[in-house]
PDB file of C-alpha atoms in Angstrom:
ATOM      1  CA  UNK A   7     118.241  62.595 144.797  1.00  0.00           C
ATOM      2  CA  UNK A   8     117.688  65.926 144.015  1.00  0.00           C
ATOM      3  CA  UNK A   9     120.644  65.936 141.282  1.00  0.00           C
ATOM      4  CA  UNK A  10     118.269  63.684 139.767  1.00  0.00           C
ATOM      5  CA  UNK A  11     115.804  65.264 139.716  1.00  0.00           C
ATOM      6  CA  UNK A  12     117.171  68.384 138.476  1.00  0.00           C
ATOM      7  CA  UNK A  13     119.001  66.250 135.520  1.00  0.00           C
ATOM      8  CA  UNK A  14     115.357  65.363 134.017  1.00  0.00           C
ATOM      9  CA  UNK A  15     113.940  68.043 134.731  1.00  0.00           C
ATOM     10  CA  UNK A  16     116.829  69.559 132.208  1.00  0.00           C
ATOM     11  CA  UNK A  17     116.789  66.681 129.909  1.00  0.00           C
ATOM     12  CA  UNK A  18     112.298  67.318 129.458  1.00  0.00           C
ATOM     13  CA  UNK A  19     113.076  71.176 128.717  1.00  0.00           C
ATOM     14  CA  UNK A  20     115.565  70.389 126.133  1.00  0.00           C
ATOM     15  CA  UNK A  21     113.517  67.876 124.486  1.00  0.00           C
ATOM     16  CA  UNK A  22     110.468  69.972 123.467  1.00  0.00           C
ATOM     17  CA  UNK A  23     112.457  72.706 122.880  1.00  0.00           C
ATOM     18  CA  UNK A  24     115.553  71.468 120.420  1.00  0.00           C
ATOM     19  CA  UNK A  25     113.048  68.695 119.121  1.00  0.00           C
ATOM     20  CA  UNK A  26     109.983  71.603 117.782  1.00  0.00           C
ATOM     21  CA  UNK A  27     107.510  68.346 118.758  1.00  0.00           C
ATOM     22  CA  UNK A  28     105.977  70.470 121.317  1.00  0.00           C
ATOM     23  CA  UNK A  29     104.938  74.402 121.018  1.00  0.00           C
ATOM     24  CA  UNK A  30     103.433  76.124 123.917  1.00  0.00           C
ATOM     25  CA  UNK A  31     101.444  78.463 121.815  1.00  0.00           C
ATOM     26  CA  UNK A  32      99.671  74.936 119.995  1.00  0.00           C
ATOM     27  CA  UNK A  33     101.084  76.435 116.266  1.00  0.00           C
ATOM     28  CA  UNK A  34     101.497  73.605 113.091  1.00  0.00           C
ATOM     29  CA  UNK A  35     103.709  76.132 110.871  1.00  0.00           C
ATOM     30  CA  UNK A  36     104.669  72.758 108.971  1.00  0.00           C
ATOM     31  CA  UNK A  37     107.552  73.492 106.533  1.00  0.00           C
ATOM     32  CA  UNK A  38     106.555  76.459 106.453  1.00  0.00           C
ATOM     33  CA  UNK A  39     109.771  79.109 106.996  1.00  0.00           C
ATOM     34  CA  UNK A  40     108.301  82.348 105.681  1.00  0.00           C
ATOM     35  CA  UNK A  41     104.468  84.133 106.316  1.00  0.00           C
ATOM     36  CA  UNK A  42     103.486  87.992 104.848  1.00  0.00           C
ATOM     37  CA  UNK A  43     100.406  89.876 106.157  1.00  0.00           C
ATOM     38  CA  UNK A  44      99.200  91.401 103.469  1.00  0.00           C
ATOM     39  CA  UNK A  45      97.607  95.176 103.642  1.00  0.00           C
ATOM     40  CA  UNK A  46      93.998  95.076 105.152  1.00  0.00           C
ATOM     41  CA  UNK A  47      92.153  97.989 103.388  1.00  0.00           C
ATOM     42  CA  UNK A  48      89.765  99.533 105.408  1.00  0.00           C
ATOM     43  CA  UNK A  49      85.972  98.829 103.569  1.00  0.00           C
ATOM     44  CA  UNK A  50      83.793  99.772 106.272  1.00  0.00           C
ATOM     45  CA  UNK A  51      81.102 102.146 105.947  1.00  0.00           C
ATOM     46  CA  UNK A  52      82.019 104.170 108.749  1.00  0.00           C
ATOM     47  CA  UNK A  53      85.679 104.869 108.372  1.00  0.00           C
ATOM     48  CA  UNK A  54      88.256 105.008 111.272  1.00  0.00           C
ATOM     49  CA  UNK A  55      91.724 106.748 110.194  1.00  0.00           C
ATOM     50  CA  UNK A  56      94.156 104.727 110.446  1.00  0.00           C
ATOM     51  CA  UNK A  57      92.547 101.341 111.885  1.00  0.00           C
ATOM     52  CA  UNK A  58      93.863  99.615 108.781  1.00  0.00           C
ATOM     53  CA  UNK A  59      97.403 100.039 109.357  1.00  0.00           C
ATOM     54  CA  UNK A  60      97.115  99.268 113.285  1.00  0.00           C
ATOM     55  CA  UNK A  61      95.676  96.492 112.172  1.00  0.00           C
ATOM     56  CA  UNK A  62      97.882  94.283 109.431  1.00  0.00           C
ATOM     57  CA  UNK A  63     101.528  95.156 112.151  1.00  0.00           C
ATOM     58  CA  UNK A  64      98.598  94.027 115.358  1.00  0.00           C
ATOM     59  CA  UNK A  65      98.360  90.768 113.132  1.00  0.00           C
ATOM     60  CA  UNK A  66     102.441  90.532 111.732  1.00  0.00           C
ATOM     61  CA  UNK A  67     103.668  91.338 115.143  1.00  0.00           C
ATOM     62  CA  UNK A  68     101.189  88.284 116.663  1.00  0.00           C
ATOM     63  CA  UNK A  69     102.479  85.881 114.454  1.00  0.00           C
ATOM     64  CA  UNK A  70     106.161  87.320 114.644  1.00  0.00           C
ATOM     65  CA  UNK A  71     105.886  86.462 118.503  1.00  0.00           C
ATOM     66  CA  UNK A  72     103.853  83.660 118.913  1.00  0.00           C
ATOM     67  CA  UNK A  73     106.061  81.171 116.186  1.00  0.00           C
ATOM     68  CA  UNK A  74     109.676  80.655 114.177  1.00  0.00           C
ATOM     69  CA  UNK A  75     108.649  81.974 111.084  1.00  0.00           C
ATOM     70  CA  UNK A  76     110.358  85.150 108.967  1.00  0.00           C
ATOM     71  CA  UNK A  77     108.200  87.539 107.711  1.00  0.00           C
ATOM     72  CA  UNK A  78     108.180  89.211 104.308  1.00  0.00           C
ATOM     73  CA  UNK A  79     107.003  90.962 101.759  1.00  0.00           C
ATOM     74  CA  UNK A  80     106.731  88.508  98.756  1.00  0.00           C
ATOM     75  CA  UNK A  81     106.149  84.882  98.283  1.00  0.00           C
ATOM     76  CA  UNK A  82     105.245  83.971 101.726  1.00  0.00           C
ATOM     77  CA  UNK A  83     104.285  80.814 102.598  1.00  0.00           C
ATOM     78  CA  UNK A  84     101.924  81.226 104.810  1.00  0.00           C
ATOM     79  CA  UNK A  85      99.600  84.891 103.649  1.00  0.00           C
ATOM     80  CA  UNK A  86      97.120  87.369 105.183  1.00  0.00           C
ATOM     81  CA  UNK A  87      95.455  88.868 103.393  1.00  0.00           C
ATOM     82  CA  UNK A  88      91.886  90.829 103.950  1.00  0.00           C
ATOM     83  CA  UNK A  89      89.980  94.058 104.915  1.00  0.00           C
ATOM     84  CA  UNK A  90      87.669  95.400 107.904  1.00  0.00           C
ATOM     85  CA  UNK A  91      84.298  94.648 106.423  1.00  0.00           C
ATOM     86  CA  UNK A  92      82.269  96.302 109.304  1.00  0.00           C
ATOM     87  CA  UNK A  93      83.176  99.300 112.260  1.00  0.00           C
ATOM     88  CA  UNK A  94      80.285 100.278 113.626  1.00  0.00           C
ATOM     89  CA  UNK A  95      78.924 101.923 116.738  1.00  0.00           C
ATOM     90  CA  UNK A  96      76.064 100.985 118.721  1.00  0.00           C
ATOM     91  CA  UNK A  97      73.733 101.556 121.746  1.00  0.00           C
ATOM     92  CA  UNK A  98      73.412  98.471 123.701  1.00  0.00           C
ATOM     93  CA  UNK A  99      71.282  99.167 126.662  1.00  0.00           C
ATOM     94  CA  UNK A 100      69.103 101.702 127.811  1.00  0.00           C
ATOM     95  CA  UNK A 101      68.346 103.863 130.277  1.00  0.00           C
ATOM     96  CA  UNK A 102      64.509 105.354 132.425  1.00  0.00           C
ATOM     97  CA  UNK A 103      65.360 108.235 130.255  1.00  0.00           C
ATOM     98  CA  UNK A 104      65.549 106.090 126.897  1.00  0.00           C
ATOM     99  CA  UNK A 105      69.057 106.913 126.298  1.00  0.00           C
ATOM    100  CA  UNK A 106      71.927 104.287 125.887  1.00  0.00           C
ATOM    101  CA  UNK A 107      73.388 103.427 129.007  1.00  0.00           C
ATOM    102  CA  UNK A 108      76.080 101.307 127.351  1.00  0.00           C
ATOM    103  CA  UNK A 109      77.755 101.102 123.577  1.00  0.00           C
ATOM    104  CA  UNK A 110      79.124  99.443 121.700  1.00  0.00           C
ATOM    105  CA  UNK A 111      82.121  98.983 118.825  1.00  0.00           C
ATOM    106  CA  UNK A 112      82.196  95.760 117.111  1.00  0.00           C
ATOM    107  CA  UNK A 113      84.728  95.510 114.154  1.00  0.00           C
ATOM    108  CA  UNK A 114      84.332  92.469 111.402  1.00  0.00           C
ATOM    109  CA  UNK A 115      87.546  91.395 109.977  1.00  0.00           C
ATOM    110  CA  UNK A 116      86.697  89.359 106.466  1.00  0.00           C
ATOM    111  CA  UNK A 117      90.213  87.139 105.666  1.00  0.00           C
ATOM    112  CA  UNK A 118      91.989  84.980 103.182  1.00  0.00           C
ATOM    113  CA  UNK A 119      94.495  82.331 104.664  1.00  0.00           C
ATOM    114  CA  UNK A 120      96.673  81.010 102.137  1.00  0.00           C
ATOM    115  CA  UNK A 121      99.398  78.280 103.040  1.00  0.00           C
ATOM    116  CA  UNK A 122     101.616  77.183  99.238  1.00  0.00           C
ATOM    117  CA  UNK A 123     102.367  74.646 101.398  1.00  0.00           C
ATOM    118  CA  UNK A 124      99.187  72.363 102.368  1.00  0.00           C
ATOM    119  CA  UNK A 125      95.849  74.685 100.248  1.00  0.00           C
ATOM    120  CA  UNK A 126      94.000  72.121 101.823  1.00  0.00           C
ATOM    121  CA  UNK A 127      94.035  74.322 104.735  1.00  0.00           C
ATOM    122  CA  UNK A 128      93.490  77.649 102.911  1.00  0.00           C
ATOM    123  CA  UNK A 129      90.215  79.774 103.940  1.00  0.00           C
ATOM    124  CA  UNK A 130      88.512  82.838 103.601  1.00  0.00           C
ATOM    125  CA  UNK A 131      86.531  83.581 107.417  1.00  0.00           C
ATOM    126  CA  UNK A 132      84.800  86.641 108.532  1.00  0.00           C
ATOM    127  CA  UNK A 133      86.563  87.050 112.334  1.00  0.00           C
ATOM    128  CA  UNK A 134      84.389  89.799 114.427  1.00  0.00           C
ATOM    129  CA  UNK A 135      84.944  91.179 118.395  1.00  0.00           C
ATOM    130  CA  UNK A 136      83.582  94.604 120.459  1.00  0.00           C
ATOM    131  CA  UNK A 137      84.259  96.455 123.180  1.00  0.00           C
ATOM    132  CA  UNK A 138      81.760  98.040 125.426  1.00  0.00           C
ATOM    133  CA  UNK A 139      81.472 101.176 126.846  1.00  0.00           C
ATOM    134  CA  UNK A 140      79.504 103.454 129.150  1.00  0.00           C
ATOM    135  CA  UNK A 141      77.587 105.888 127.091  1.00  0.00           C
ATOM    136  CA  UNK A 142      78.305 109.294 128.700  1.00  0.00           C
ATOM    137  CA  UNK A 143      81.983 108.632 127.274  1.00  0.00           C
ATOM    138  CA  UNK A 144      83.180 110.315 124.089  1.00  0.00           C
ATOM    139  CA  UNK A 145      84.944 106.379 121.931  1.00  0.00           C
ATOM    140  CA  UNK A 146      88.812 109.159 121.515  1.00  0.00           C
ATOM    141  CA  UNK A 147      91.686 109.429 123.485  1.00  0.00           C
ATOM    142  CA  UNK A 148      92.281 106.077 126.041  1.00  0.00           C
ATOM    143  CA  UNK A 149      88.761 104.955 125.510  1.00  0.00           C
ATOM    144  CA  UNK A 150      89.364 104.098 121.520  1.00  0.00           C
ATOM    145  CA  UNK A 151      92.836 103.080 122.928  1.00  0.00           C
ATOM    146  CA  UNK A 152      91.961 100.432 124.725  1.00  0.00           C
ATOM    147  CA  UNK A 153      88.743  99.273 122.500  1.00  0.00           C
ATOM    148  CA  UNK A 154      91.112  99.308 119.892  1.00  0.00           C
ATOM    149  CA  UNK A 155      93.674  96.796 121.716  1.00  0.00           C
ATOM    150  CA  UNK A 156      91.058  94.741 122.942  1.00  0.00           C
ATOM    151  CA  UNK A 157      89.684  94.020 119.473  1.00  0.00           C
ATOM    152  CA  UNK A 158      92.359  93.901 117.578  1.00  0.00           C
ATOM    153  CA  UNK A 159      94.095  91.217 120.579  1.00  0.00           C
ATOM    154  CA  UNK A 160      90.454  88.931 120.523  1.00  0.00           C
ATOM    155  CA  UNK A 161      90.902  89.328 116.355  1.00  0.00           C
ATOM    156  CA  UNK A 162      94.380  88.475 116.245  1.00  0.00           C
ATOM    157  CA  UNK A 163      94.154  85.807 118.917  1.00  0.00           C
ATOM    158  CA  UNK A 164      91.193  84.466 116.641  1.00  0.00           C
ATOM    159  CA  UNK A 165      92.508  84.611 112.858  1.00  0.00           C
ATOM    160  CA  UNK A 166      96.587  82.466 114.927  1.00  0.00           C
ATOM    161  CA  UNK A 167      94.278  79.673 116.009  1.00  0.00           C
ATOM    162  CA  UNK A 168      92.157  79.227 113.051  1.00  0.00           C
ATOM    163  CA  UNK A 169      95.231  79.856 110.565  1.00  0.00           C
ATOM    164  CA  UNK A 170      97.776  77.970 112.845  1.00  0.00           C
ATOM    165  CA  UNK A 171      96.892  75.539 115.454  1.00  0.00           C
ATOM    166  CA  UNK A 172      94.514  72.374 115.037  1.00  0.00           C
ATOM    167  CA  UNK A 173      93.125  72.756 118.469  1.00  0.00           C
TER     168      UNK A 173
END
């Protein structure tokens, strides 16, 4: 009985992995085999050096890690491009002394997605996320790195979901 369960489980795993019917990430790449992520320019009023390069690389890494698509520099079946349009810091809570108790960093990215195999899935959309931190902390070093990691993780996953999942 135990051998039968193992055989059925093995066949099920092979079927899901080999047929390409099921994706654990929910990605639907259609017939696409390549993708490209063009450099995201920083068009925000407040400029934090290097965030555009880091964001571009984070998006490339996420798509490579969650699909079987190959990254290319030109002529990709799926093309991502856009710009960072907002980067700002604002107080969100106050103390009794009318000073900020907590600040929020927000980043917004305008994304244009082109699917050369299925143009009806093309879109242009704005994605945004934030990170809250104590007002007595400086937004430098580890605090900035943690904030950017969390923001980029959320925005890139939202872009991935909007472009490659049908959930």
